[in-house]
Coordinates of C-alpha atoms (C1' of nucleotides) in Angstrom, one line a residue:
Chain A
M41 CA 274.3 -43.1 102.4
S42 CA 276.2 -40.4 104.0
P43 CA 279.7 -39.6 101.9
L44 CA 281.2 -39.3 105.6
V45 CA 280.2 -43.2 106.4
K46 CA 281.7 -43.9 103.0
I47 CA 284.7 -42.8 103.3
R48 CA 285.4 -44.1 106.8
S49 CA 284.1 -47.6 105.5
E50 CA 286.7 -47.2 102.8
R51 CA 289.6 -46.2 104.5
D52 CA 291.1 -49.3 105.6
Q53 CA 291.6 -50.4 102.0
M54 CA 293.4 -46.9 100.6
S55 CA 296.8 -45.9 99.6
A56 CA 298.5 -43.4 102.3
V57 CA 298.2 -39.9 100.5
E58 CA 294.5 -41.2 100.0
R59 CA 293.7 -42.0 103.5
R60 CA 295.2 -38.5 104.4
I61 CA 292.6 -37.2 102.0
A62 CA 290.4 -39.2 104.1
D63 CA 291.4 -38.3 107.3
F64 CA 291.5 -34.6 106.6
I65 CA 287.7 -34.4 105.2
L66 CA 286.2 -36.5 108.1
E67 CA 287.8 -34.0 110.4
N68 CA 287.4 -31.0 108.7
A69 CA 283.9 -31.8 107.0
Q70 CA 282.9 -27.8 107.6
L71 CA 286.1 -26.5 106.4
L72 CA 285.0 -27.9 102.7
R73 CA 282.8 -25.5 102.2
D74 CA 285.5 -22.7 101.2
Y75 CA 288.1 -25.4 100.2
S76 CA 288.7 -25.6 96.1
S77 CA 289.9 -29.0 95.3
Q78 CA 293.7 -27.1 95.0
Q79 CA 293.5 -25.9 98.2
L80 CA 292.6 -29.1 99.7
A81 CA 296.0 -30.4 97.9
N82 CA 297.7 -27.7 99.1
A83 CA 296.6 -28.4 103.0
L84 CA 297.4 -31.7 102.4
G85 CA 301.1 -31.1 100.5
I86 CA 299.9 -33.3 97.3
S87 CA 298.5 -32.7 93.8
Q88 CA 295.3 -31.6 93.1
S89 CA 294.7 -34.6 90.2
S90 CA 295.4 -37.1 93.7
V91 CA 292.2 -35.5 95.3
V92 CA 290.0 -35.5 92.1
K93 CA 290.9 -39.1 91.7
F94 CA 290.0 -39.4 95.5
T95 CA 286.6 -38.1 94.5
Q96 CA 286.0 -40.2 91.7
K97 CA 287.3 -43.4 93.1
L98 CA 284.9 -43.4 96.1
G99 CA 281.7 -42.9 93.3
F100 CA 281.2 -38.7 93.0
K101 CA 281.2 -37.4 89.8
G102 CA 283.7 -35.1 91.2
Y103 CA 285.1 -33.3 92.8
P104 CA 281.9 -31.3 93.5
D105 CA 279.9 -33.2 93.9
L106 CA 281.4 -34.9 96.9
K107 CA 281.8 -31.4 98.8
Y108 CA 278.4 -30.8 98.1
S109 CA 277.1 -34.0 99.4
V110 CA 279.1 -33.4 102.4
G111 CA 277.5 -30.1 102.5
E112 CA 274.1 -31.6 103.2
A113 CA 275.0 -34.7 105.2
I114 CA 276.2 -32.0 107.5
A115 CA 273.5 -29.9 107.7
R116 CA 271.3 -33.2 108.1
A117 CA 273.6 -34.1 111.2
D118 CA 273.6 -30.6 112.2
N119 CA 269.4 -30.3 111.7
G120 CA 270.1 -26.4 111.8
E121 CA 271.1 -26.2 115.5
T122 CA 274.4 -25.1 115.3
A123 CA 273.6 -23.0 112.7
V124 CA 271.2 -21.4 114.6
A125 CA 273.2 -21.6 117.7
A126 CA 276.4 -19.5 115.6
R127 CA 273.7 -17.0 114.5
E128 CA 272.4 -16.0 117.7
V129 CA 276.5 -15.9 119.1
V130 CA 277.4 -12.9 116.3
G131 CA 273.6 -11.7 115.7
R132 CA 273.0 -8.2 118.0
E133 CA 270.9 -7.2 120.9
Q134 CA 267.7 -6.5 119.6
E135 CA 267.8 -8.9 116.9
S136 CA 267.8 -11.3 120.4
L137 CA 265.0 -9.5 121.9
A138 CA 262.7 -9.8 118.6
T139 CA 263.8 -13.5 118.9
S140 CA 263.7 -14.5 122.4
L141 CA 260.0 -12.6 121.7
W142 CA 259.4 -14.6 119.1
R143 CA 260.2 -18.1 121.2
R144 CA 257.5 -16.8 123.9
K145 CA 255.2 -16.2 121.5
S146 CA 255.8 -19.7 120.2
E147 CA 255.6 -21.4 123.3
A148 CA 252.2 -20.0 123.9
E149 CA 250.6 -21.1 120.8
E150 CA 251.7 -24.9 121.6
A151 CA 250.1 -24.7 124.8
T152 CA 246.9 -23.0 123.6
R153 CA 246.7 -25.4 120.6
L154 CA 247.4 -28.2 123.3
I155 CA 244.5 -27.5 125.8
N156 CA 241.8 -26.4 123.0
P157 CA 240.3 -30.2 121.6
P158 CA 239.9 -30.2 118.0
E159 CA 236.2 -31.0 118.6
V160 CA 235.8 -27.6 120.3
L161 CA 237.8 -26.1 117.6
G162 CA 235.4 -28.4 115.2
A163 CA 232.4 -27.5 117.1
A164 CA 233.2 -23.9 117.0
V165 CA 233.9 -24.0 113.1
D166 CA 230.3 -25.5 112.4
A167 CA 228.5 -23.1 114.9
L168 CA 230.0 -20.1 112.6
A169 CA 229.6 -21.7 109.6
A170 CA 225.5 -22.6 110.3
A171 CA 224.6 -19.1 112.2
G172 CA 222.1 -16.8 111.1
K173 CA 223.8 -13.9 112.6
V174 CA 226.9 -13.6 114.6
F175 CA 227.2 -10.7 117.0
V176 CA 231.1 -10.4 118.5
I177 CA 231.9 -8.3 121.3
G178 CA 235.3 -7.2 123.0
V179 CA 236.2 -4.7 125.5
G180 CA 239.5 -2.9 126.1
E181 CA 242.3 -4.6 124.2
D182 CA 240.3 -7.2 123.3
D183 CA 238.1 -4.8 121.2
I184 CA 241.1 -4.8 118.4
Y185 CA 240.7 -8.6 118.2
S186 CA 236.8 -8.4 118.1
R187 CA 237.1 -6.2 115.1
G188 CA 239.4 -7.9 113.0
F189 CA 237.8 -11.2 113.6
A190 CA 234.6 -9.8 112.7
L191 CA 235.8 -8.3 109.7
K192 CA 237.2 -11.8 108.5
L193 CA 233.7 -13.2 109.2
S194 CA 231.8 -10.9 106.8
M195 CA 234.1 -11.1 104.2
L196 CA 233.4 -14.6 104.0
G197 CA 229.6 -13.8 103.8
I198 CA 228.8 -14.6 107.5
A199 CA 226.5 -12.2 108.6
T200 CA 228.2 -10.2 111.3
V201 CA 227.3 -8.0 113.8
Q202 CA 230.2 -6.4 116.0
S203 CA 230.9 -3.1 118.3
F204 CA 232.5 -2.8 121.5
D205 CA 230.2 -0.7 122.9
V206 CA 227.9 -2.9 125.8
A207 CA 224.9 -0.7 125.7
R208 CA 224.6 -0.8 122.0
M209 CA 225.8 -4.5 121.8
M210 CA 222.9 -5.0 124.2
A211 CA 220.3 -3.6 122.1
S212 CA 221.9 -5.4 119.0
I213 CA 221.5 -9.1 120.4
S214 CA 217.9 -8.6 121.2
S215 CA 216.9 -9.2 118.4
G216 CA 219.0 -12.6 118.2
G217 CA 217.9 -15.6 118.7
K218 CA 217.8 -19.9 117.7
G219 CA 220.3 -20.1 115.7
D220 CA 222.6 -17.2 116.2
V221 CA 225.9 -16.6 117.8
L222 CA 227.3 -14.5 120.1
L223 CA 231.0 -14.4 120.3
I224 CA 232.3 -12.7 123.2
F225 CA 236.1 -11.6 123.9
S226 CA 237.1 -11.6 127.6
E227 CA 240.6 -12.1 128.3
H228 CA 239.9 -13.1 132.5
G229 CA 236.3 -13.5 131.8
N230 CA 234.8 -11.5 134.7
H231 CA 233.5 -8.4 133.2
P232 CA 229.6 -8.5 134.9
A233 CA 227.8 -6.7 131.6
L234 CA 229.9 -9.5 129.4
C235 CA 228.2 -12.2 131.9
K236 CA 224.9 -10.6 131.8
M237 CA 225.0 -10.0 128.4
G238 CA 226.2 -14.0 127.8
R239 CA 223.2 -15.2 129.7
L240 CA 220.1 -13.1 128.4
F241 CA 221.9 -14.5 125.1
R242 CA 221.4 -17.9 126.3
D243 CA 218.0 -17.5 127.4
Q244 CA 217.2 -16.1 124.3
R245 CA 218.2 -19.9 122.9
G246 CA 221.4 -18.6 121.1
R247 CA 224.7 -20.5 121.4
L248 CA 227.3 -18.8 123.4
L249 CA 231.0 -18.8 122.2
T250 CA 233.3 -17.1 124.5
V251 CA 237.6 -16.9 124.1
T252 CA 239.1 -16.3 127.7
R253 CA 242.2 -17.2 129.5
H254 CA 242.9 -20.4 130.5
T255 CA 241.1 -19.5 134.0
S256 CA 238.3 -20.7 135.7
N257 CA 235.8 -17.8 135.0
P258 CA 232.4 -17.2 135.1
L259 CA 232.0 -15.9 131.8
R260 CA 233.6 -19.5 130.4
A261 CA 230.9 -21.0 132.2
L262 CA 228.6 -19.7 131.2
A263 CA 229.6 -20.6 127.3
D264 CA 227.9 -23.6 124.9
L265 CA 231.2 -23.3 123.4
A266 CA 234.6 -22.3 125.4
L267 CA 238.0 -21.6 123.5
L268 CA 240.8 -21.1 125.9
V269 CA 243.9 -19.1 125.2
S270 CA 247.1 -19.6 127.7
A271 CA 250.1 -17.5 127.6
H272 CA 252.1 -16.5 130.6
D273 CA 255.5 -14.1 131.3
E274 CA 256.7 -12.4 134.6
Q275 CA 256.5 -9.0 132.7
P276 CA 252.9 -7.9 132.8
Y277 CA 253.0 -6.5 129.3
V278 CA 255.0 -9.2 127.6
Q279 CA 252.1 -11.1 128.8
S280 CA 249.8 -9.1 127.2
I281 CA 251.7 -9.2 123.9
V282 CA 252.2 -13.0 124.2
Y283 CA 248.3 -13.5 125.2
Q284 CA 247.4 -11.5 122.0
S285 CA 249.5 -13.3 120.0
A286 CA 248.1 -16.6 120.8
L287 CA 244.6 -15.8 121.0
Q288 CA 245.4 -14.0 117.1
H289 CA 246.7 -17.8 115.6
L290 CA 243.5 -19.3 117.7
L291 CA 241.5 -17.1 115.4
D292 CA 243.3 -17.4 112.8
G293 CA 243.1 -21.1 112.5
L294 CA 239.5 -20.9 113.0
F295 CA 239.4 -18.6 110.2
I296 CA 241.1 -20.9 107.9
Q297 CA 238.9 -24.2 108.6
L298 CA 236.2 -21.8 108.0
C299 CA 237.6 -20.9 104.4
E300 CA 238.8 -24.0 103.7
G301 CA 235.9 -26.2 104.9
D302 CA 233.5 -24.5 102.0
E303 CA 234.0 -23.8 98.8
R304 CA 231.0 -21.1 98.3
R305 CA 232.7 -19.3 101.6
H306 CA 236.3 -19.4 99.6
A307 CA 235.1 -17.6 96.7
Q308 CA 233.4 -15.0 98.4
L309 CA 236.3 -14.6 100.1
L310 CA 238.3 -14.1 97.6
A311 CA 236.0 -12.0 95.8
N312 CA 236.2 -9.7 98.9
L313 CA 239.9 -9.2 99.0
E314 CA 240.2 -8.2 95.4
R315 CA 237.4 -5.8 95.8
L316 CA 238.5 -4.3 99.0
Q317 CA 242.0 -4.2 97.2
L318 CA 240.8 -2.4 94.4
L319 CA 239.0 0.2 96.3
L320 CA 242.5 1.0 98.6
E321 CA 244.4 1.0 95.7
P322 CA 242.3 3.1 92.6
Chain B
M533 CA 269.1 -17.4 107.0
S534 CA 267.7 -19.9 104.5
P535 CA 268.5 -19.3 100.7
L536 CA 265.3 -20.4 99.7
V537 CA 263.7 -17.9 102.4
K538 CA 266.2 -15.4 101.3
I539 CA 264.9 -15.5 98.2
R540 CA 261.3 -15.7 98.6
S541 CA 261.6 -12.3 100.8
E542 CA 263.3 -10.2 97.9
R543 CA 261.5 -11.8 95.1
D544 CA 259.2 -9.0 95.2
Q545 CA 261.9 -6.2 94.4
M546 CA 263.6 -8.2 91.6
S547 CA 263.4 -7.5 87.7
A548 CA 261.6 -9.8 85.2
V549 CA 264.6 -11.9 84.3
E550 CA 265.7 -12.4 88.6
R551 CA 262.1 -12.9 89.5
R552 CA 261.9 -16.0 86.7
I553 CA 265.5 -17.4 88.5
A554 CA 264.1 -17.3 92.0
D555 CA 260.9 -18.8 90.5
F556 CA 263.2 -21.7 89.1
I557 CA 265.4 -22.3 92.3
L558 CA 262.4 -22.1 94.3
E559 CA 259.9 -24.6 92.5
N560 CA 263.1 -27.2 91.3
A561 CA 265.9 -26.6 94.3
Q562 CA 266.3 -30.1 94.4
L563 CA 267.0 -30.1 90.5
L564 CA 270.2 -27.4 91.2
R565 CA 272.3 -29.7 92.3
D566 CA 273.4 -30.9 88.1
Y567 CA 272.9 -27.2 87.2
S568 CA 276.0 -25.7 86.7
S569 CA 275.5 -21.4 86.2
Q570 CA 275.4 -22.3 82.4
Q571 CA 273.2 -24.7 82.6
L572 CA 270.4 -22.9 84.5
A573 CA 270.8 -19.9 82.4
N574 CA 270.0 -21.6 79.1
A575 CA 267.0 -23.3 81.1
L576 CA 265.2 -20.0 81.9
G577 CA 266.7 -19.0 78.1
I578 CA 269.2 -15.9 79.9
S579 CA 272.6 -15.1 80.0
Q580 CA 274.9 -17.0 82.5
S581 CA 276.3 -13.7 83.7
S582 CA 272.8 -13.0 84.5
V583 CA 272.5 -16.2 86.7
V584 CA 275.8 -15.1 89.0
K585 CA 275.1 -11.7 89.2
F586 CA 271.9 -12.7 90.4
T587 CA 273.5 -15.0 93.5
Q588 CA 276.0 -12.3 94.1
K589 CA 273.2 -9.9 94.4
L590 CA 271.9 -12.2 97.2
G591 CA 274.7 -12.0 99.1
F592 CA 276.5 -14.5 97.9
K593 CA 280.4 -15.4 97.4
G594 CA 279.0 -16.5 93.6
Y595 CA 277.2 -19.5 92.1
P596 CA 278.5 -22.1 93.5
D597 CA 278.1 -20.7 96.9
L598 CA 274.4 -20.4 96.4
K599 CA 273.7 -23.9 95.0
Y600 CA 275.8 -25.5 98.5
S601 CA 273.9 -23.1 100.7
V602 CA 270.8 -24.7 98.6
G603 CA 272.0 -28.1 99.2
E604 CA 271.9 -27.3 102.8
A605 CA 268.8 -26.1 103.1
I606 CA 267.3 -29.2 101.7
A607 CA 269.0 -31.6 103.4
R608 CA 267.7 -29.6 106.8
A609 CA 264.4 -29.5 105.0
D610 CA 263.6 -33.0 104.3
N611 CA 265.5 -33.9 107.5
G612 CA 262.4 -31.4 109.1
E613 CA 260.3 -32.3 107.0
T614 CA 260.1 -36.2 107.4
A615 CA 259.9 -35.4 111.0
V616 CA 256.7 -33.5 110.8
A617 CA 255.1 -36.3 108.4
A618 CA 256.2 -38.9 111.6
R619 CA 253.9 -36.4 113.6
E620 CA 251.3 -35.5 111.5
V621 CA 250.5 -39.2 111.3
V622 CA 250.3 -39.5 114.8
G623 CA 248.1 -36.1 115.5
R624 CA 245.3 -35.1 114.4
E625 CA 244.1 -32.8 111.0
Q626 CA 243.6 -29.6 112.8
E627 CA 246.9 -30.1 114.5
S628 CA 248.7 -29.9 111.4
L629 CA 247.0 -26.8 110.5
A630 CA 247.5 -25.1 112.9
T631 CA 251.2 -25.8 113.3
S632 CA 251.9 -25.3 109.4
L633 CA 250.4 -22.0 109.6
W634 CA 252.8 -21.7 112.7
R635 CA 255.7 -22.5 110.8
R636 CA 254.5 -20.3 107.9
K637 CA 254.1 -17.2 110.7
S638 CA 257.9 -18.3 111.7
E639 CA 259.1 -17.4 108.6
A640 CA 257.7 -14.5 107.8
E641 CA 258.9 -12.9 111.3
E642 CA 262.4 -14.0 110.1
A643 CA 262.7 -12.6 107.2
T644 CA 260.6 -9.4 108.9
R645 CA 263.4 -9.2 111.1
L646 CA 266.1 -9.5 109.0
I647 CA 265.2 -7.2 106.5
N648 CA 264.7 -4.2 109.0
P649 CA 268.5 -3.3 110.3
P650 CA 268.3 -2.1 114.2
E651 CA 270.0 1.0 113.4
V652 CA 266.4 1.6 111.6
L653 CA 264.6 0.2 114.4
G654 CA 266.3 2.1 117.3
A655 CA 265.7 5.2 114.7
A656 CA 262.2 4.4 114.8
V657 CA 262.4 4.0 118.5
D658 CA 264.0 7.1 119.1
A659 CA 262.0 9.1 116.7
L660 CA 258.5 7.9 118.9
A661 CA 260.0 8.1 122.3
A662 CA 261.0 11.9 121.8
A663 CA 257.8 12.7 119.3
G664 CA 255.7 15.7 120.8
K665 CA 252.7 13.8 119.5
V666 CA 252.1 11.0 117.2
F667 CA 249.5 10.7 114.4
V668 CA 248.7 7.5 113.7
I669 CA 246.9 5.9 110.6
G670 CA 246.0 2.7 108.6
V671 CA 243.2 1.8 106.4
G672 CA 241.1 -1.6 106.0
E673 CA 242.7 -4.0 107.6
D674 CA 245.7 -2.0 108.7
D675 CA 243.5 0.4 110.6
I676 CA 243.2 -2.9 113.2
Y677 CA 247.0 -3.0 114.0
S678 CA 247.1 1.0 113.8
R679 CA 244.3 1.0 116.6
G680 CA 246.2 -1.6 118.6
F681 CA 249.6 0.5 118.1
A682 CA 248.3 3.8 119.1
L683 CA 246.6 1.9 122.0
K684 CA 250.0 1.0 123.6
L685 CA 251.4 4.3 123.0
S686 CA 249.2 6.0 124.5
M687 CA 249.2 3.6 127.3
L688 CA 253.0 4.4 127.4
G689 CA 252.2 8.2 128.1
I690 CA 253.0 9.0 124.6
A691 CA 250.7 11.9 123.2
T692 CA 248.7 9.6 120.3
V693 CA 246.0 10.7 117.6
Q694 CA 245.1 7.8 115.6
S695 CA 242.1 7.2 113.0
F696 CA 240.9 5.4 109.8
D697 CA 239.3 8.5 108.4
V698 CA 241.4 9.9 105.7
A699 CA 239.7 13.3 106.0
R700 CA 240.0 13.7 110.0
M701 CA 243.3 12.4 110.3
M702 CA 244.0 15.2 107.2
A703 CA 242.5 17.8 109.7
S704 CA 244.4 16.6 112.5
I705 CA 248.3 16.8 111.2
S706 CA 247.5 20.3 110.4
S707 CA 248.3 21.0 113.9
G708 CA 251.3 19.1 113.9
G709 CA 254.9 20.3 112.9
K710 CA 258.6 20.0 113.8
G711 CA 259.2 17.1 116.5
D712 CA 255.9 15.4 115.7
V713 CA 255.7 12.0 113.8
L714 CA 252.7 10.8 111.2
L715 CA 253.0 6.9 111.6
I716 CA 251.0 5.3 108.4
F717 CA 250.4 1.9 107.7
S718 CA 249.4 0.9 104.8
E719 CA 250.3 -2.5 103.3
H720 CA 250.5 -2.2 100.0
G721 CA 252.3 1.9 100.1
N722 CA 250.4 3.1 97.6
H723 CA 247.0 4.7 98.7
P724 CA 247.0 7.6 96.7
A725 CA 245.4 10.0 99.9
L726 CA 247.8 8.7 102.3
C727 CA 250.8 9.7 100.3
K728 CA 249.2 13.1 99.6
M729 CA 249.1 12.8 103.5
G730 CA 252.8 11.5 104.3
R731 CA 254.0 14.5 101.7
L732 CA 251.8 17.3 103.4
F733 CA 252.8 16.2 106.7
R734 CA 257.0 16.6 105.6
D735 CA 256.3 19.6 104.5
Q736 CA 255.1 20.9 107.7
R737 CA 258.6 19.3 108.9
G738 CA 257.0 16.6 110.9
R739 CA 258.9 13.0 110.9
L740 CA 256.9 10.5 108.7
L741 CA 257.0 6.7 109.4
T742 CA 255.9 4.2 107.4
V743 CA 255.1 0.5 107.5
T744 CA 254.7 -1.4 104.6
R745 CA 255.4 -4.8 102.8
H746 CA 258.5 -5.3 101.5
T747 CA 258.2 -3.8 98.0
S748 CA 259.5 -0.6 96.2
N749 CA 256.4 1.8 96.3
P750 CA 255.8 5.4 96.7
L751 CA 254.7 5.6 100.8
R752 CA 258.1 4.0 101.4
A753 CA 260.0 6.4 99.5
L754 CA 258.5 9.1 100.9
A755 CA 259.6 8.3 104.4
D756 CA 262.0 9.2 106.7
L757 CA 262.3 6.1 108.3
A758 CA 260.5 2.7 106.3
L759 CA 259.8 0.0 107.9
L760 CA 259.2 -3.1 106.2
V761 CA 257.1 -6.7 106.2
S762 CA 258.2 -9.4 104.5
A763 CA 255.5 -12.4 104.4
H764 CA 254.7 -14.6 101.2
D765 CA 252.1 -17.7 100.7
E766 CA 250.4 -18.9 97.5
Q767 CA 246.8 -18.4 99.2
P768 CA 246.0 -14.6 99.6
Y769 CA 244.4 -15.1 102.6
V770 CA 246.7 -16.8 104.4
Q771 CA 249.0 -14.3 102.9
S772 CA 247.3 -11.5 104.7
I773 CA 247.7 -13.6 108.2
V774 CA 251.1 -14.0 108.0
Y775 CA 251.4 -10.7 106.7
Q776 CA 249.7 -9.1 109.7
S777 CA 251.4 -11.8 112.4
A778 CA 255.0 -10.5 111.0
L779 CA 253.7 -6.9 111.2
Q780 CA 252.4 -7.1 114.9
H781 CA 255.9 -8.8 115.9
L782 CA 257.4 -5.5 114.4
L783 CA 255.4 -3.7 116.5
D784 CA 255.8 -5.7 119.6
G785 CA 259.6 -5.6 119.2
L786 CA 259.0 -1.5 119.0
F787 CA 257.0 -1.7 121.8
I788 CA 259.1 -3.1 124.2
Q789 CA 262.1 -1.5 123.5
L790 CA 260.1 1.7 124.1
C791 CA 259.2 0.2 127.7
E792 CA 262.4 -1.0 128.6
G793 CA 264.7 2.1 127.2
D794 CA 263.1 4.8 129.7
E795 CA 261.9 3.6 133.2
R796 CA 259.1 6.6 133.6
R797 CA 257.5 5.2 130.7
H798 CA 257.7 1.6 132.3
A799 CA 256.1 3.0 135.0
Q800 CA 253.6 5.0 133.2
L801 CA 252.6 1.9 131.3
L802 CA 252.4 -0.3 134.7
A803 CA 250.1 2.0 136.5
N804 CA 247.9 3.0 133.1
L805 CA 248.0 -1.4 132.9
E806 CA 246.5 -2.2 136.3
R807 CA 244.2 1.2 136.3
L808 CA 242.9 -0.6 132.8
Q809 CA 242.3 -4.0 134.7
L810 CA 240.7 -2.2 137.7
L811 CA 238.1 -0.6 135.1
L812 CA 236.9 -3.7 132.9
E813 CA 236.7 -5.9 136.2
P814 CA 235.6 -3.8 138.7
Chain C
dA22 C1' 319.9 -59.8 88.2
dT23 C1' 316.9 -58.3 84.4
dC24 C1' 312.7 -57.9 82.8
dC25 C1' 307.9 -56.2 83.0
dC26 C1' 303.9 -55.5 84.8
dT27 C1' 300.7 -52.7 88.2
dG28 C1' 299.3 -49.3 91.0
dG29 C1' 299.9 -44.6 92.5
dT30 C1' 301.7 -39.9 92.0
dC31 C1' 302.4 -36.1 89.7
dA32 C1' 303.1 -32.0 86.7
dA33 C1' 301.2 -30.3 82.5
dT34 C1' 297.3 -29.1 80.2
dA35 C1' 292.9 -29.4 78.4
dA36 C1' 287.6 -28.5 79.5
dT37 C1' 284.8 -26.9 82.1
dT38 C1' 282.8 -23.0 84.7
dT39 C1' 283.1 -18.8 86.9
dA40 C1' 283.4 -14.0 87.3
dT41 C1' 283.8 -9.7 85.5
dG42 C1' 284.1 -5.7 82.3
dC43 C1' 282.3 -3.4 78.8
dT44 C1' 278.5 -2.5 75.3
dT45 C1' 273.3 -1.6 74.6
dC46 C1' 269.4 -0.8 75.2
dA47 C1' 265.3 0.9 78.0
dA48 C1' 263.3 3.4 81.3
dT49 C1' 263.2 7.1 84.8
dT50 C1' 264.0 11.8 85.6
dG51 C1' 265.0 16.5 85.5
Chain D
dC468 C1' 264.8 15.7 74.9
dA469 C1' 269.2 15.2 77.0
dA470 C1' 271.1 12.8 81.5
dT471 C1' 270.7 9.2 84.1
dT472 C1' 270.5 5.0 86.1
dG473 C1' 270.4 0.1 86.1
dA474 C1' 269.0 -4.4 84.0
dA475 C1' 270.8 -7.7 80.7
dG476 C1' 274.0 -10.0 77.5
dC477 C1' 278.0 -10.6 75.0
dA478 C1' 283.0 -11.4 75.3
dT479 C1' 286.8 -12.8 77.8
dA480 C1' 289.9 -13.5 81.7
dA481 C1' 290.5 -16.0 85.6
dA482 C1' 289.2 -19.9 88.4
dT483 C1' 288.6 -24.4 89.5
dT484 C1' 288.0 -29.3 87.9
dA485 C1' 289.5 -33.3 84.8
dT486 C1' 292.3 -36.1 82.2
dT487 C1' 296.6 -37.1 80.3
dG488 C1' 301.1 -39.0 80.0
dA489 C1' 305.3 -39.7 82.2
dC490 C1' 307.9 -41.5 86.0
dC491 C1' 308.5 -44.0 89.8
dA492 C1' 308.4 -47.6 93.7
dG493 C1' 307.5 -52.6 94.7
dG494 C1' 306.3 -57.3 93.1
dG495 C1' 306.7 -61.1 91.0
dA496 C1' 308.2 -64.3 86.8
dT497 C1' 311.9 -65.0 83.2

DNA sequence: ATCCCTGGTCAATAATTTATGCTTCAATTG
DNA sequence: CAATTGAAGCATAAATTATTGACCAGGGAT
């Protein structure tokens, strides 16, 4: 039981001094953190031993035990909200900038999580896991995420071909076909060359997996499996940042599912990570 | 900040004894309630004063203060966990995976925000804003973030040279000097070639800006301005993901400050974004 | 009315716990 | 190799907490 509830419930049967202690604690529970039993006694003009006896009567081991319990109770009650609010008031401007950006990212993460049904994610994981080769392309800012994800795939032992060069990729996929996967990153999903590439690849009986913004766009319409990202902000450059964050998180989720879905891949990944580390830090 | 997050974030820079204390607390936080500083010391076979000094180094008033804070944190976390557990019963498995990963990212974001003082961030922004040329390098997984940030810098109209190729970059920086900035991304900060490059650049009177993990590492030691990233997880591949997320957020914060600090740059960025969009979607 | 008992309080002090000064030792640097 | 630095422990001071015993007030019982 919460110590505060316990104190209130026994308050009626207490002596005068005890009741004063009880009232003080109930009203100033958050002050208790900085009070020793002696200070509390002084604040009430009573003796320190009365405070200790009070705590023992209530069934606590002693004063520090009561204090600890009250601390827990306050923390549980606030659930952290006051602490966060207080910190924000104290914090500097830059902190609040970083914090508010993080909040935007969190919103985008949630929106993105909710528009991608688990079935689709699962199907995407299965497709990648079972693929013969995975071709990955992204242009412009999408190139960065395309690269990162391709690197991760290859660390899992999945054969991956990646480029930002449409012409080169067009050549690469000509060798692909049934059992292969083409993964296209395109925020707005209406890059004609990428659409063409997607159509061609489907004609060769490969699986087309797209990652686009949550709009109706031609690329998404072509896909066997379309992953979607939702992220919005008034400032275009902020929107771009939160888009990328949500996209990254979506990919991270896929990656972890890929890791954990198969023991062999997992082992391969760990070995690769170690090798990479050795390579970079001789 | 939660004392547990704080302990974990500083764990890497601790001495052996301190790390044992940290680990014990992280693993047995709930036991702390019944431990005096002496008992904790006995449990670890170390001296009581080491325990007290540990708490003070972390910024607590003393041992009881740490203990109280940990009590609060556990109480809060319990509340959080029960709430999360309830949600997990309702939600599907994949949702909880994505959600828990996001929580990890949030912790890393907070830890990273707290170890980079606003002054340092401000100085980094000023250095980049005032730079003649900015050289950017990152090797391996850091390459991706190096690319992304370099792209953003150039969209702001800042002259930027980026590569993952140490030899090429070595040649590039030979033309650099006073007023220029070299930005090195290196998670572990002990890549000999990058250290060499950093030293060379400083010899040429350029400003060296590094982004590394929050450990003591040679590269960080060389820097004029060292930005730090704190991110931890038991699974190495998860740790790598949360590291990258925290790093990305740090860079995003810098970028936004750069945007908003100068009207001309802001305008340039908007123009570039528009132009890029037209280019990709003719 | 006196006595005795009981519960409550406090001052004094014992016991425990925490904090600090000082020493030693090992690692690092010049 | 000397000098410096920093971590860790020991001894001890300081503080906090717990207990003891004395005192007193109130409420029956003799």
